[in-house]
Short mmCIF file of C-alpha atoms in Angstrom, two decimals:
data_model
loop_
_atom_site.label_atom_id
_atom_site.label_comp_id
_atom_site.label_asym_id
_atom_site.label_seq_id
_atom_site.Cartn_x
_atom_site.Cartn_y
_atom_site.Cartn_z
CA MET M 985 -51.30 -33.25 -7.78
CA LYS M 986 -48.48 -33.78 -10.26
CA GLN M 987 -48.83 -30.19 -11.50
CA PHE M 988 -48.70 -28.92 -7.92
CA LEU M 989 -45.44 -30.80 -7.27
CA VAL M 990 -43.91 -29.43 -10.48
CA ILE M 991 -44.76 -25.88 -9.40
CA VAL M 992 -43.22 -26.46 -5.95
CA VAL M 993 -39.98 -27.81 -7.50
CA ILE M 994 -39.75 -24.80 -9.85
CA LEU M 995 -40.22 -22.39 -6.93
CA LEU M 996 -37.51 -24.13 -4.89
CA ILE M 997 -35.07 -23.98 -7.81
CA ALA M 998 -35.81 -20.28 -8.33
CA LEU M 999 -35.29 -19.47 -4.63
CA GLY M 1000 -32.01 -21.38 -4.59
CA ALA M 1001 -30.76 -19.55 -7.66
CA PHE M 1002 -31.66 -16.20 -6.07
CA GLY M 1003 -29.81 -17.10 -2.87
CA TRP M 1004 -26.73 -18.14 -4.88
CA TYR M 1005 -26.87 -14.81 -6.77
CA GLN M 1006 -26.96 -12.80 -3.54
CA GLY M 1007 -24.15 -14.81 -2.00
CA TRP M 1008 -21.98 -14.40 -5.09
CA PHE M 1009 -22.23 -10.62 -5.12
CA SER M 1010 -22.31 -9.88 -1.41
CA GLY M 1011 -19.98 -12.48 0.09
CA GLY M 1012 -16.24 -13.16 0.09
CA GLU M 1013 -13.35 -10.71 -0.11
CA VAL M 1014 -13.77 -7.01 -0.74
CA ARG M 1015 -12.00 -5.97 -3.94
CA VAL M 1016 -11.18 -2.75 -5.68
CA ALA M 1017 -11.47 -3.15 -9.44
CA PRO M 1018 -8.02 -3.85 -10.92
CA ASN M 1019 -7.88 -0.54 -12.79
CA GLY M 1020 -9.94 1.52 -10.36
CA ASP M 1021 -10.98 3.86 -13.14
CA ASP M 1022 -10.95 3.35 -16.88
CA PRO M 1023 -7.68 4.66 -18.35
CA SER M 1024 -9.41 5.11 -21.70
CA ASN M 1025 -11.81 7.73 -20.38
CA GLY M 1026 -9.08 10.21 -19.55
CA ASN M 1027 -10.58 11.01 -16.14
CA ASP M 1028 -7.89 10.98 -13.47
CA ASP M 1029 -10.23 11.78 -10.61
CA THR M 1030 -13.05 9.27 -10.79
CA ASP M 1031 -13.07 6.63 -8.10
CA THR M 1032 -14.93 4.02 -10.13
CA GLY M 1033 -14.13 0.60 -8.72
CA THR M 1034 -13.73 1.67 -5.12
CA THR M 1035 -15.67 -0.82 -3.04
CA THR M 1036 -15.95 -1.21 0.69
CA ASP M 1037 -17.71 -3.81 2.75
CA SER M 1038 -20.44 -2.35 4.95
CA GLY M 1039 -18.66 -3.90 7.94
CA ASP M 1040 -15.22 -2.68 6.86
CA THR M 1041 -15.30 0.89 8.09
CA ALA M 1042 -12.60 2.78 9.95
CA GLY M 1043 -12.61 1.73 13.58
CA GLU M 1044 -13.90 -1.81 12.97
CA GLY M 1045 -10.69 -3.36 11.64
CA ILE M 1046 -9.79 -6.12 9.21
CA ASP M 1047 -8.61 -9.43 10.62
CA SER M 1048 -4.96 -10.40 10.32
CA ASP M 1049 -5.64 -12.57 7.27
CA GLY M 1050 -5.94 -9.35 5.29
CA THR M 1051 -8.27 -8.13 2.59
CA VAL M 1052 -7.57 -7.88 -1.13
CA ILE M 1053 -8.00 -4.20 -2.03
CA GLY M 1054 -7.09 -4.44 -5.70
CA SER M 1055 -4.88 -6.02 -8.33
CA SER M 1056 -1.61 -5.17 -10.05
CA ALA M 1057 -1.06 -4.63 -13.77
CA GLY M 1058 -0.08 -8.30 -13.92
CA GLY M 1059 -3.24 -9.39 -12.12
CA ARG M 1060 -1.66 -10.11 -8.72
CA ASP M 1061 -3.49 -9.33 -5.48
CA ILE M 1062 -2.66 -6.26 -3.41
CA VAL M 1063 -3.55 -6.97 0.20
CA ALA M 1064 -4.13 -4.69 3.21
CA TYR M 1065 -3.89 -5.86 6.82
CA ARG M 1066 -5.39 -3.93 9.73
CA TYR M 1067 -4.55 -4.11 13.42
CA GLY M 1068 -6.38 -2.34 16.23
CA ARG M 1069 -9.85 -0.87 16.15
CA GLY M 1070 -9.40 2.84 16.78
CA GLY M 1071 -10.74 5.56 14.53
CA ASN M 1072 -7.32 7.04 13.70
CA ASP M 1073 -5.84 5.05 10.82
CA TYR M 1074 -2.05 4.93 10.47
CA ILE M 1075 -1.17 3.51 7.04
CA ILE M 1076 2.18 1.82 6.39
CA VAL M 1077 3.10 1.16 2.74
CA ALA M 1078 6.01 -0.99 1.54
CA GLY M 1079 7.16 -2.74 -1.60
CA ILE M 1080 6.36 0.13 -3.96
CA HIS M 1081 9.62 -0.69 -5.76
CA GLY M 1082 8.90 -4.41 -5.69
CA GLY M 1083 11.93 -6.65 -5.94
CA TYR M 1084 14.44 -3.81 -6.22
CA SER M 1085 13.65 -2.80 -2.63
CA ALA M 1086 12.40 -6.19 -1.50
CA ASN M 1087 13.70 -5.59 2.01
CA THR M 1088 11.01 -2.94 2.57
CA SER M 1089 8.42 -5.72 2.29
CA LEU M 1090 10.44 -7.74 4.80
CA THR M 1091 10.19 -4.77 7.17
CA ALA M 1092 6.42 -4.70 6.68
CA PHE M 1093 6.12 -8.45 7.29
CA GLU M 1094 8.11 -8.06 10.52
CA LEU M 1095 5.81 -5.21 11.51
CA MET M 1096 2.73 -7.36 10.87
CA ASP M 1097 4.11 -10.17 13.05
CA TRP M 1098 4.88 -7.69 15.83
CA LEU M 1099 1.44 -6.06 15.74
CA GLU M 1100 -0.20 -9.49 15.75
CA ALA M 1101 1.83 -10.60 18.76
CA ASN M 1102 1.62 -7.28 20.63
CA PRO M 1103 -1.87 -5.80 20.23
CA ASP M 1104 -1.40 -3.78 23.43
CA GLU M 1105 1.22 -1.67 21.63
CA ILE M 1106 -1.60 -0.10 19.59
CA PRO M 1107 -3.42 2.72 21.40
CA ASP M 1108 -7.16 2.23 21.83
CA ASP M 1109 -7.98 5.04 19.41
CA VAL M 1110 -5.56 3.90 16.68
CA GLN M 1111 -5.77 1.42 13.84
CA VAL M 1112 -2.67 0.43 11.85
CA THR M 1113 -3.08 -0.59 8.22
CA VAL M 1114 -0.13 -2.34 6.56
CA ILE M 1115 0.15 -2.77 2.78
CA PRO M 1116 3.35 -4.85 2.59
CA VAL M 1117 3.59 -5.25 -1.20
CA LEU M 1118 2.17 -2.44 -3.33
CA ASN M 1119 4.09 -3.71 -6.36
CA PRO M 1120 3.59 -7.50 -6.39
CA ASP M 1121 4.64 -7.76 -10.06
CA GLY M 1122 8.05 -6.32 -9.28
CA LEU M 1123 8.53 -8.42 -6.16
CA ASN M 1124 7.61 -11.60 -8.00
CA GLU M 1125 9.97 -10.70 -10.84
CA VAL M 1126 12.95 -10.85 -8.47
CA MET M 1127 11.91 -13.10 -5.59
CA GLY M 1128 9.56 -15.49 -7.40
CA THR M 1129 6.87 -14.84 -4.79
CA THR M 1130 4.67 -12.08 -3.42
CA ASP M 1131 4.69 -13.68 0.04
CA ARG M 1132 7.33 -14.23 2.71
CA PHE M 1133 10.95 -14.81 1.73
CA SER M 1134 14.32 -14.68 3.48
CA ALA M 1135 16.71 -11.76 3.37
CA SER M 1136 19.47 -14.14 2.29
CA ALA M 1137 17.53 -14.83 -0.92
CA ILE M 1138 17.68 -11.19 -2.08
CA PRO M 1139 20.00 -11.10 -5.13
CA ALA M 1140 22.64 -8.58 -6.18
CA ARG M 1141 21.65 -5.13 -7.39
CA GLU M 1142 21.79 -5.73 -11.13
CA GLU M 1143 19.48 -8.71 -10.78
CA ARG M 1144 16.98 -6.57 -8.86
CA ILE M 1145 16.66 -3.61 -11.23
CA ALA M 1146 13.91 -5.08 -13.43
CA GLY M 1147 11.85 -5.68 -10.28
CA ARG M 1148 11.63 -1.96 -9.56
CA PHE M 1149 8.81 -1.59 -12.11
CA ASN M 1150 5.35 -3.08 -12.47
CA ALA M 1151 4.25 -5.40 -15.30
CA ASN M 1152 3.77 -2.35 -17.56
CA GLY M 1153 7.36 -1.22 -16.99
CA VAL M 1154 6.25 1.83 -14.98
CA ASP M 1155 8.02 3.10 -11.88
CA LEU M 1156 5.05 3.33 -9.51
CA ASN M 1157 6.77 5.95 -7.38
CA ARG M 1158 6.70 8.28 -10.40
CA ASN M 1159 2.99 7.72 -11.12
CA PHE M 1160 1.26 9.75 -8.39
CA ASP M 1161 -0.28 13.18 -8.75
CA CYS M 1162 2.41 15.39 -7.26
CA ASP M 1163 4.57 17.15 -9.86
CA TRP M 1164 3.88 14.19 -12.15
CA GLN M 1165 5.85 13.83 -15.40
CA SER M 1166 5.61 11.07 -17.99
CA THR M 1167 9.39 10.62 -17.77
CA GLY M 1168 10.83 10.54 -14.29
CA THR M 1169 14.31 10.33 -12.82
CA TRP M 1170 15.84 7.55 -10.77
CA GLN M 1171 19.41 8.39 -9.83
CA SER M 1172 21.00 9.07 -13.24
CA ARG M 1173 18.41 7.08 -15.23
CA GLU M 1174 15.19 8.06 -16.91
CA VAL M 1175 12.20 5.92 -15.91
CA ASP M 1176 8.64 5.63 -17.15
CA GLY M 1177 6.18 7.61 -15.03
CA GLY M 1178 3.16 6.25 -16.88
CA SER M 1179 0.89 7.82 -19.47
CA ARG M 1180 -0.69 10.07 -16.84
CA ALA M 1181 -0.88 10.35 -13.06
CA PHE M 1182 -2.65 7.27 -11.73
CA SER M 1183 -2.41 5.45 -15.05
CA GLU M 1184 -1.34 2.30 -13.17
CA PRO M 1185 -3.75 0.06 -11.23
CA GLU M 1186 -1.42 -0.13 -8.22
CA SER M 1187 -1.38 3.67 -7.80
CA VAL M 1188 -5.16 3.74 -8.16
CA VAL M 1189 -5.50 1.11 -5.43
CA LEU M 1190 -3.51 3.24 -2.98
CA ARG M 1191 -5.32 6.41 -4.06
CA ASN M 1192 -8.70 4.78 -3.52
CA TYR M 1193 -7.71 3.43 -0.12
CA VAL M 1194 -6.41 6.80 1.05
CA ARG M 1195 -9.46 8.69 -0.17
CA THR M 1196 -11.83 6.13 1.32
CA TYR M 1197 -10.27 5.94 4.80
CA ASN M 1198 -8.50 9.33 5.09
CA PRO M 1199 -5.57 8.12 7.23
CA THR M 1200 -4.38 10.20 10.16
CA ALA M 1201 -0.73 9.67 9.19
CA ALA M 1202 1.32 7.60 6.76
CA VAL M 1203 4.72 5.93 6.51
CA VAL M 1204 6.16 4.75 3.19
CA PHE M 1205 9.22 2.47 3.24
CA TYR M 1206 11.99 2.78 0.64
CA SER M 1207 15.67 1.85 0.40
CA ALA M 1208 18.48 2.75 0.65
CA ALA M 1209 19.77 5.98 2.25
CA GLY M 1210 19.25 5.70 6.02
CA GLU M 1211 16.90 8.67 6.27
CA VAL M 1212 13.48 9.78 7.47
CA VAL M 1213 12.15 12.39 5.06
CA ALA M 1214 9.23 14.78 5.47
CA ALA M 1215 6.80 14.47 2.57
CA SER M 1216 5.54 17.62 0.89
CA CYS M 1217 4.06 18.74 -2.42
CA GLY M 1218 4.29 22.14 -4.03
CA GLY M 1219 6.14 23.48 -1.01
CA THR M 1220 3.32 22.49 1.36
CA THR M 1221 3.98 20.14 4.26
CA PRO M 1222 0.97 19.05 6.34
CA SER M 1223 0.93 20.09 9.97
CA GLY M 1224 2.38 17.42 12.23
CA THR M 1225 4.78 16.00 9.63
CA GLN M 1226 7.93 17.31 11.29
CA ALA M 1227 6.89 15.80 14.61
CA LEU M 1228 6.60 12.40 12.89
CA VAL M 1229 10.05 12.83 11.32
CA ASN M 1230 11.63 13.78 14.63
CA ALA M 1231 9.99 10.97 16.59
CA TYR M 1232 10.86 8.25 14.08
CA ALA M 1233 14.40 9.47 13.42
CA SER M 1234 15.23 9.90 17.09
CA ALA M 1235 14.03 6.39 17.95
CA SER M 1236 15.45 4.59 14.90
CA GLY M 1237 18.75 6.37 14.42
CA TYR M 1238 18.03 7.27 10.79
CA THR M 1239 18.92 10.81 9.69
CA PRO M 1240 16.00 13.28 9.73
CA LYS M 1241 15.56 15.27 6.51
CA ASP M 1242 13.22 18.11 5.54
CA SER M 1243 13.12 16.86 1.95
CA PHE M 1244 14.58 14.30 -0.42
CA ASP M 1245 17.55 16.08 -1.99
CA HIS M 1246 19.57 13.37 -3.75
CA TYR M 1247 17.97 14.02 -7.15
CA GLU M 1248 14.70 15.39 -8.48
CA ILE M 1249 11.68 13.12 -8.11
CA THR M 1250 8.25 13.50 -9.68
CA GLY M 1251 5.03 11.59 -9.03
CA ASP M 1252 6.17 10.39 -5.59
CA ALA M 1253 3.60 8.44 -3.52
CA ALA M 1254 4.53 9.95 -0.14
CA ASN M 1255 4.50 13.48 -1.54
CA TRP M 1256 1.09 12.86 -3.10
CA MET M 1257 -0.29 11.82 0.30
CA ALA M 1258 1.09 15.08 1.68
CA LYS M 1259 -0.80 16.86 -1.12
CA GLU M 1260 -3.93 15.11 0.20
CA GLY M 1261 -3.26 16.73 3.57
CA ILE M 1262 -1.96 13.60 5.32
CA PRO M 1263 1.19 13.95 7.47
CA THR M 1264 3.52 11.46 5.75
CA ILE M 1265 7.12 10.38 6.13
CA SER M 1266 9.39 8.40 3.85
CA VAL M 1267 11.52 5.95 5.82
CA ILE M 1268 14.50 5.03 3.65
CA LEU M 1269 16.35 1.99 4.96
CA ASN M 1270 20.16 1.86 5.12
CA SER M 1271 20.51 -1.11 2.77
CA HIS M 1272 18.67 -3.19 0.18
CA THR M 1273 19.20 -6.49 1.98
CA SER M 1274 17.94 -6.17 5.55
CA ALA M 1275 14.61 -5.40 7.20
CA GLU M 1276 16.50 -3.43 9.88
CA TRP M 1277 13.64 -4.42 12.11
CA THR M 1278 15.13 -3.38 15.46
CA GLN M 1279 15.50 0.20 14.22
CA ASN M 1280 12.09 0.31 12.59
CA ARG M 1281 10.29 -1.31 15.51
CA ALA M 1282 11.65 1.52 17.64
CA GLY M 1283 10.48 4.07 15.08
CA ILE M 1284 6.97 2.62 14.78
CA ARG M 1285 6.67 2.36 18.55
CA ALA M 1286 7.67 6.02 18.88
CA LEU M 1287 4.92 7.04 16.44
CA LEU M 1288 2.31 5.03 18.31
CA GLU M 1289 3.44 6.33 21.69
CA ARG M 1290 3.29 9.97 20.63
CA HIS M 1291 -0.25 9.70 19.30
#
């Protein structure tokens, strides 16, 4: 009898351990591996580390609490939020220049609040994905947080410059695979574009998301020039891009532009998405200190209405 009881106890312990094992690996948040692919293997195109939950497919949506889709060079979470349940995914990306353009994240936070409060603004066949902080290292460097903050807390320009880059000192908007160069240009400065295209975990996170969900259209927020710019790569602009530019610019009051012509840029995120065949616009706010939400709400609404 004693031997029988010992065997039963051992079986119960084994079953409990197996259940814990399954729960550990199948439950909780969905994450993309911090580096996406292994920088040491020299392969720019592997998607190692891309993971999706079986219930997290286009058209099913992520709740407003968001999902961690990867990590920054400094180990901070990068979070995506989805609204609506349609099959056409509109992706909105902000905070690529972290604390230098912290107001772009404010714009994204305002957008998230609006979508949460006004679900009827989203057409039935559309889903809106918002990534409010692609560069959490840079935002934290300046604002001391990767979450909500007030516009009044945004410091002067010189105090923001270090927050333009990730924890590796790379300008993420020079790290994508469109005309990539190891040394990029920002105004009159040289900036680090990374050791290769997609050398940085943040760029890999966005690449993996885009290639997994194949968005219908994309908007990337920057500051500051007061423009809506058509994204293109190698002289190719995806069909439908100009219509997005016109709709957003007309509604928001920003100046429509066929291309960014202030200085040469390489490795640009919006232009890379255009290379992937996704109609994409760069919305460049007027200032570095305001979300300019009234203008951008009008622009977003115009995009959703024209779908």
